[in-house]
Coordinates of C-alpha atoms in Angstrom, one line a residue:
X1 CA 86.6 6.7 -1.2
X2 CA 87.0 3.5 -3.4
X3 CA 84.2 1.3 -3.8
X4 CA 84.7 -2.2 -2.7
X5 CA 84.4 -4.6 -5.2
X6 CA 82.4 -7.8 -5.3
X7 CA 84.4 -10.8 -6.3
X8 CA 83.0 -13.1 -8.3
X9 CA 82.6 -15.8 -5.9
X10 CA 80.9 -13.4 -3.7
X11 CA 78.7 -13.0 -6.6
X12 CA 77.6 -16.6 -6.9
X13 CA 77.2 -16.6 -2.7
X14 CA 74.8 -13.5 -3.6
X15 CA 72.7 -14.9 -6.1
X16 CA 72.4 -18.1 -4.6
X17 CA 71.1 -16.3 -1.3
X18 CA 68.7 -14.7 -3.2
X19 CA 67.4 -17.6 -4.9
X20 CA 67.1 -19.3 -1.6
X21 CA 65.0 -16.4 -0.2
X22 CA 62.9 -16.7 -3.6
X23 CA 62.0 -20.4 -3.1
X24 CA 61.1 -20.2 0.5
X25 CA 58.7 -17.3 -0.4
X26 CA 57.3 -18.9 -3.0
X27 CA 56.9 -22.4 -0.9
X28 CA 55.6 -20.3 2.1
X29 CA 53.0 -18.8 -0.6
X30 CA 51.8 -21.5 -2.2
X31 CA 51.8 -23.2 1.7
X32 CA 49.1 -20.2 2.4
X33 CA 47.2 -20.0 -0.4
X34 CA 46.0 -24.3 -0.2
X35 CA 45.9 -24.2 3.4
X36 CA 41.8 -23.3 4.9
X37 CA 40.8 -20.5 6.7
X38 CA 37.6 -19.2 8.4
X39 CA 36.4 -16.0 6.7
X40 CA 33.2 -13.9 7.4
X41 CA 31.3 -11.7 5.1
X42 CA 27.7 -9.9 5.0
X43 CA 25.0 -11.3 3.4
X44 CA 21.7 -9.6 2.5
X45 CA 18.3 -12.0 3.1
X46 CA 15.3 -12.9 1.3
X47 CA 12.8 -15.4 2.2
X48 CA 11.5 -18.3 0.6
X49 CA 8.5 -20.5 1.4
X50 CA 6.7 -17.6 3.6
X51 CA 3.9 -18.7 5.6
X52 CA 0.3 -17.7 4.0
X53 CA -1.7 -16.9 7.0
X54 CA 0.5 -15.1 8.8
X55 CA 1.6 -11.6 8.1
X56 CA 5.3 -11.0 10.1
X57 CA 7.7 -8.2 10.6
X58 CA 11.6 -8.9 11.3
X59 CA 13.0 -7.5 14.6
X60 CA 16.6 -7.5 13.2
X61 CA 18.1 -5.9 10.5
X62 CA 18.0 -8.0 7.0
X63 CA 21.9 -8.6 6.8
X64 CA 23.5 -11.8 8.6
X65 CA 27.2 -12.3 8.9
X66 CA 28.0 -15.9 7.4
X67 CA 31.0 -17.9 8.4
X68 CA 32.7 -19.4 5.0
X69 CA 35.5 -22.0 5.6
X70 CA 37.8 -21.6 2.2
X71 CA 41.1 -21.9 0.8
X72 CA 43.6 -18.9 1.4
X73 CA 43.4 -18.0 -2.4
X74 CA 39.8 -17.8 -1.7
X75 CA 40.4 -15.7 0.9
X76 CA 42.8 -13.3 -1.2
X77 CA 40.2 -12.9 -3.7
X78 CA 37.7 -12.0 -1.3
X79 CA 40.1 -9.4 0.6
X80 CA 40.5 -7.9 -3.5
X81 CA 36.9 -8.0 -4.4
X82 CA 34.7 -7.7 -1.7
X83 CA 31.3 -7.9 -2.1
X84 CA 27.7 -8.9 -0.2
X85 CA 26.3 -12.2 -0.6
X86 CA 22.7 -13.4 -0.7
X87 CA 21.6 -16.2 1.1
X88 CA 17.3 -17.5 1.1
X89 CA 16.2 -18.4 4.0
X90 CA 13.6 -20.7 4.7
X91 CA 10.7 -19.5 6.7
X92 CA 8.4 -23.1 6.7
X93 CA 9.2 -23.0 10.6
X94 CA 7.3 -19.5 11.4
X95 CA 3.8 -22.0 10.9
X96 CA 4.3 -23.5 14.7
X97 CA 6.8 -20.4 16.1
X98 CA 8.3 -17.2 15.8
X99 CA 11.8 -17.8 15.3
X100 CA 14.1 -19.8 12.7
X101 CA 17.6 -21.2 13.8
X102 CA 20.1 -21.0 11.3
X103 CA 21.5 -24.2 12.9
X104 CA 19.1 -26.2 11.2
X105 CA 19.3 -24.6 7.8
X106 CA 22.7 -25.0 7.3
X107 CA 22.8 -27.6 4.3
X108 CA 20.0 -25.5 2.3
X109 CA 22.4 -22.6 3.2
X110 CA 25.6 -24.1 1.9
X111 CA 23.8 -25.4 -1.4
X112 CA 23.8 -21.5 -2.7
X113 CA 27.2 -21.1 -2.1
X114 CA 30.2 -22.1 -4.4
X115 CA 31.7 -25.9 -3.7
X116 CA 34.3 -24.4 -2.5
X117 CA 33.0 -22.3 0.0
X118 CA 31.7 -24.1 3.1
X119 CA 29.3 -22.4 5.4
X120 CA 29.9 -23.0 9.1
X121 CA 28.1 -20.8 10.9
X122 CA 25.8 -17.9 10.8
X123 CA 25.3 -14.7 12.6
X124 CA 23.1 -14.0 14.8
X125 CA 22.1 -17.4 14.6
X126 CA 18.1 -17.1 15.5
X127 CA 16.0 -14.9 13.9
X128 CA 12.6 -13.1 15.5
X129 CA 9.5 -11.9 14.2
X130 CA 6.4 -9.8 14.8
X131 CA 3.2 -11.3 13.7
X132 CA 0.5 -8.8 12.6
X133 CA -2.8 -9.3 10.6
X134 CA -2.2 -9.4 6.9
X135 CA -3.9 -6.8 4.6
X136 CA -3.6 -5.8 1.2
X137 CA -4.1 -2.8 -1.1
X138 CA -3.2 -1.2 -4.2
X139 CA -0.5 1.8 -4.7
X140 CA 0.5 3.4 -7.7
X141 CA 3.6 2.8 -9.7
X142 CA 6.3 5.8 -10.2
X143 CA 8.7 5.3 -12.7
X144 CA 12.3 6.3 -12.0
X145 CA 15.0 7.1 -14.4
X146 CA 18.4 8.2 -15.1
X147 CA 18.4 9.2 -19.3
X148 CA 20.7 11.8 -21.5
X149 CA 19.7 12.5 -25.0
X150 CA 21.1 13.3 -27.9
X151 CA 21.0 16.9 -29.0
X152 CA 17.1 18.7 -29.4
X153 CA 15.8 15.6 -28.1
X154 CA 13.8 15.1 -25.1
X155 CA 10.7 13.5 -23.0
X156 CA 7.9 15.3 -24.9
X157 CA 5.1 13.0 -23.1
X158 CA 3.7 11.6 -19.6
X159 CA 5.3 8.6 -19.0
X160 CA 3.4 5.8 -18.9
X161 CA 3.4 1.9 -17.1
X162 CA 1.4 -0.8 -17.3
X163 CA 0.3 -1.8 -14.7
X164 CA -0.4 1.7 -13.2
X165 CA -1.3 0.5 -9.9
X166 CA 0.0 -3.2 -8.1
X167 CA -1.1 -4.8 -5.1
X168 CA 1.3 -5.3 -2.2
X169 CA 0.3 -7.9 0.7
X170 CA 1.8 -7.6 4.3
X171 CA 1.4 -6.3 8.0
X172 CA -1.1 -3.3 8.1
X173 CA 0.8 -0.9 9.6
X174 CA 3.9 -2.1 6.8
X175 CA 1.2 -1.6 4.2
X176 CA -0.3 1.7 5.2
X177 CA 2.9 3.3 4.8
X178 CA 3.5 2.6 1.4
X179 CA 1.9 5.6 -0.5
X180 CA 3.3 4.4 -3.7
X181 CA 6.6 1.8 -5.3
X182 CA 9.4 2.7 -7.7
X183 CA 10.6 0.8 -10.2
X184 CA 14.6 0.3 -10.9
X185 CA 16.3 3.3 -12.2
X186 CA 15.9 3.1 -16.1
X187 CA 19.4 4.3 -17.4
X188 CA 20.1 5.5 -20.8
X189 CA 22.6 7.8 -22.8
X190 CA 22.2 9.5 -26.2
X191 CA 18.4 8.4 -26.5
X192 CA 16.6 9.8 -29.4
X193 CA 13.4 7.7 -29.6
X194 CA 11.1 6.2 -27.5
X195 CA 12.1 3.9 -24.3
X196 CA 9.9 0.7 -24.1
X197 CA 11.3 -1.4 -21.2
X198 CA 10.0 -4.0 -18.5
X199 CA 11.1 -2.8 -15.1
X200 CA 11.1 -4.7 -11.5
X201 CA 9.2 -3.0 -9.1
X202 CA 12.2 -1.8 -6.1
X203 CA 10.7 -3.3 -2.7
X204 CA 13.4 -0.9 -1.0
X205 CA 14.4 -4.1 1.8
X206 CA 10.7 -4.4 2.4
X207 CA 11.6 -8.1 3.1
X208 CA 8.0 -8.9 4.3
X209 CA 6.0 -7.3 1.5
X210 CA 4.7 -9.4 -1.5
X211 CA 4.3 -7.9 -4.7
X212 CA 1.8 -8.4 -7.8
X213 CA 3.4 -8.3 -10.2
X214 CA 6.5 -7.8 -9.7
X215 CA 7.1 -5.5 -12.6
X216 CA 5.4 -2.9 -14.7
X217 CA 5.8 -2.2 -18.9
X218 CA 7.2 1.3 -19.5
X219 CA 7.1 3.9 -21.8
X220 CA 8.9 6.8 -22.2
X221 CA 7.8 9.3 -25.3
X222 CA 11.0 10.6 -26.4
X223 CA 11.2 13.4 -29.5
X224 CA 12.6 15.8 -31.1
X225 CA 12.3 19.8 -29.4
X226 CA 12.8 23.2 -30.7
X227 CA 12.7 26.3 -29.2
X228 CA 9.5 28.9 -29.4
X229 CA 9.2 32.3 -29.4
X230 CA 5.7 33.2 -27.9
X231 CA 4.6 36.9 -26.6
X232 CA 2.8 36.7 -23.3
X233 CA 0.5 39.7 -21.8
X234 CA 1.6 40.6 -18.4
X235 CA -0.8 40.4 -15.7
X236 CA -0.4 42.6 -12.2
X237 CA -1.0 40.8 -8.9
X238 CA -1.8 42.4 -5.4
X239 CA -2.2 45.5 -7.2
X240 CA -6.4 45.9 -6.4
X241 CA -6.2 48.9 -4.5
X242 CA -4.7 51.4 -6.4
X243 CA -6.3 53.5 -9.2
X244 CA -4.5 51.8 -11.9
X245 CA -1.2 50.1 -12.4
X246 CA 1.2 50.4 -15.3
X247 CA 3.8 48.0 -16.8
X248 CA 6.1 48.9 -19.2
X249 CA 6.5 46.8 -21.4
X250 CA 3.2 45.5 -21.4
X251 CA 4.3 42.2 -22.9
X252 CA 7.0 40.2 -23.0
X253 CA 8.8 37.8 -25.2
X254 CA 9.1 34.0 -23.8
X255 CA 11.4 31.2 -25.6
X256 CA 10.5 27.8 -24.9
X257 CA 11.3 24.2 -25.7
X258 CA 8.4 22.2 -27.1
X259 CA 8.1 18.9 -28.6
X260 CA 8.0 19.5 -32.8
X261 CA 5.0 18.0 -33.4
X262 CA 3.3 20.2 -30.6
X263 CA 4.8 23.3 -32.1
X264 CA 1.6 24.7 -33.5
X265 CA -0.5 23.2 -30.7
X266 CA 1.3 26.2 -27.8
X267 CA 0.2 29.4 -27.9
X268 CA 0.1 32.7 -25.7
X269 CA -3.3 31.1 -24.1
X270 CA -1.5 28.1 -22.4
X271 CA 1.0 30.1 -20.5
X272 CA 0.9 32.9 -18.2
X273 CA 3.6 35.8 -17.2
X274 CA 3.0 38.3 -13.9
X275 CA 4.2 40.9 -12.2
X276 CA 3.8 41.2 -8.2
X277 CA 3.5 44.5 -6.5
X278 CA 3.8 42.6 -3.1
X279 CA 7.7 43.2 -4.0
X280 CA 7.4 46.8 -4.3
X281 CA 5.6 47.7 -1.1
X282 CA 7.6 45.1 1.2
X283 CA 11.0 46.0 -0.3
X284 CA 10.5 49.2 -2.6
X285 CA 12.3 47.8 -5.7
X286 CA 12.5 50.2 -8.6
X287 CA 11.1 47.2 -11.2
X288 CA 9.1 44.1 -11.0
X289 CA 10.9 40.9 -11.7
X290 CA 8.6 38.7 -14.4
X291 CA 7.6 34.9 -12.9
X292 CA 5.7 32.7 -15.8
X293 CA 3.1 31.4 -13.3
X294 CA 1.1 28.8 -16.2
X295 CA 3.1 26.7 -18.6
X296 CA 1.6 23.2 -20.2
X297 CA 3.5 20.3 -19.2
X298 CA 6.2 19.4 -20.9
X299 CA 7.2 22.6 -22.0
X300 CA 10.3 24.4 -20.6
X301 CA 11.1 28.2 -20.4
X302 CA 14.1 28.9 -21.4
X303 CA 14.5 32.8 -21.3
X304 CA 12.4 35.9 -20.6
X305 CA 12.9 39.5 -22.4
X306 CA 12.8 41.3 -20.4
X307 CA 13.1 40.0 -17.1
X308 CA 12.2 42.7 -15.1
X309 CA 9.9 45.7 -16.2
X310 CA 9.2 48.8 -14.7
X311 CA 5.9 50.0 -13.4
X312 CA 3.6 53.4 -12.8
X313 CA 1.1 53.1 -9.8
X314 CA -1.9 55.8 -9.1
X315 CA -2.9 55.9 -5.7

């Protein structure tokens, strides 16, 4: 079948068709993008100006929806990069009640947004709390972190923060239930000496908390390791009333991971291997498997020859 072929006027028809569609796409575009829209997002709370003599608890959850009237580009790049917000809020009002109306905090709102962005409304718009009596006590710091290291290199020592231990302030029954607080994760890659840092306590949405301080000093002993080659006795366990027991071998070979400048500080004292004869009468195996019950901190075992040993018992 012959194709038909487009004349050139037809062409020109064509082309000027599709520039027309062009135009009206772009002027419908440009329309939508400078024309304002209402657009809701999350936003996360903290509170400013908390009152001292009053210990409270929130009775809703610590994210609001805000209402943000913006342009439609705006809009777009919200709808390409979402994210939460984080609004203050101002809790002055909880001194003669137990409730704040976002109504009335709408201009302190709006200055921590963008010029742009115009917040008209917020949701829910009151907010509740529980009063309790304040207390206080102290809890220990535990450091978190998230490190890789270069090759025979490794934490070789107890980490230590300074503060150890920071007061939190807040409702009792808030405060009894923090045993300790973490810090943020520490994050590292390829570390081959020691990590000195200043990390922010993580309040994990405890919104009603106080800190102090806010942060602890940390130190992480980072060194060079090398692997050890100590021979360990082997102990029986649960094996009192027979005669005697036998293991053979009597000893076995342990390679560990120690810090070099600890290498001649390990020896066959500091760990200890055993065998169980609990295994043998409960399941009847034909050798006992070899579990490293002792081993100083900061050491690693890394293999055991052998693993499993076979065993005489007189009855």
């Amino acid at each position: 079948m012959a194709m038909r072929r487009i004349s050139k006027v037809q062409r020109r028809k064509l082309s000027i068709f599709l520039r027309c569609i062009l135009i009206s796409f772009l002027a419908w575009t440009l329309f939508a993008i400078s024309s304002d829209y209402t657009f809701s997002k999350k936003a996360s709370m903290t509170y400013v100006n908390l009152p001292e003599s009053k210990a409270f608890h929130p009775l809703q959850s610590d994210t609001v929806t805000v209402k943000l009237k913006m342009s439609g580009w705006k809009v777009l790049m919200e709808r390409v990069r979402p994210d939460t917000a984080k609004i203050q809020v101002d809790l002055s009002g909880l001194k003669t009640r137990n409730f704040i109306v976002f109504g009335s905090q709408i201009g302190f709102i709006n200055r921590q947004f963008r010029q742009e962005e115009q917040v008209i409304g917020v949701s829910p718009d009151t907010l509740y709390f529980d009063f309790s009596k304040q207390t206080q006590r102290k809890v220990p710091v535990k450091v978190v972190h998230n490190l890789t290291f270069q090759k025979q290199y490794g934490i070789i020592g107890a980490t230590k923060a300074s503060p150890e231990y920071v007061t939190i302030t807040g409702p009792l029954d808030d405060v009894a239930s923090i045993e300790y607080l973490e810090t943020d994760t520490i994050k590292g890659k390829d570390v081959n000496t020691d990590v000195r840092t200043v990390a922010y306590l993580n309040k994990q949405q405890r919104t009603n908390i106080t800190i102090y301080p806010t942060f602890s000093e940390v130190v992480i002993p980072v060194g060079e390791i090398t692997e050890k080659i100590i021979e360990l006795p082997l102990k029986v366990e649960n094996g009192k009333q027979y005669t005697s027991v036998r293991v053979l071998p009597g000893k076995v070979k342990a390679t560990i991971l120690v810090a070099v400048k600890d290498y001649n500080k390990w020896t066959s004292r500091d760990f200890e291997a055993v065998v169980d004869l609990e295994a043998w009468k409960e399941h009847k195996v034909q050798s006992l498997p070899v579990i490293i019950t002792k081993i100083p901190d900061f050491c690693q075992v890394i293999s055991i020859e052998p693993q499993n040993v076979d065993f005489f018992v007189r009855k």
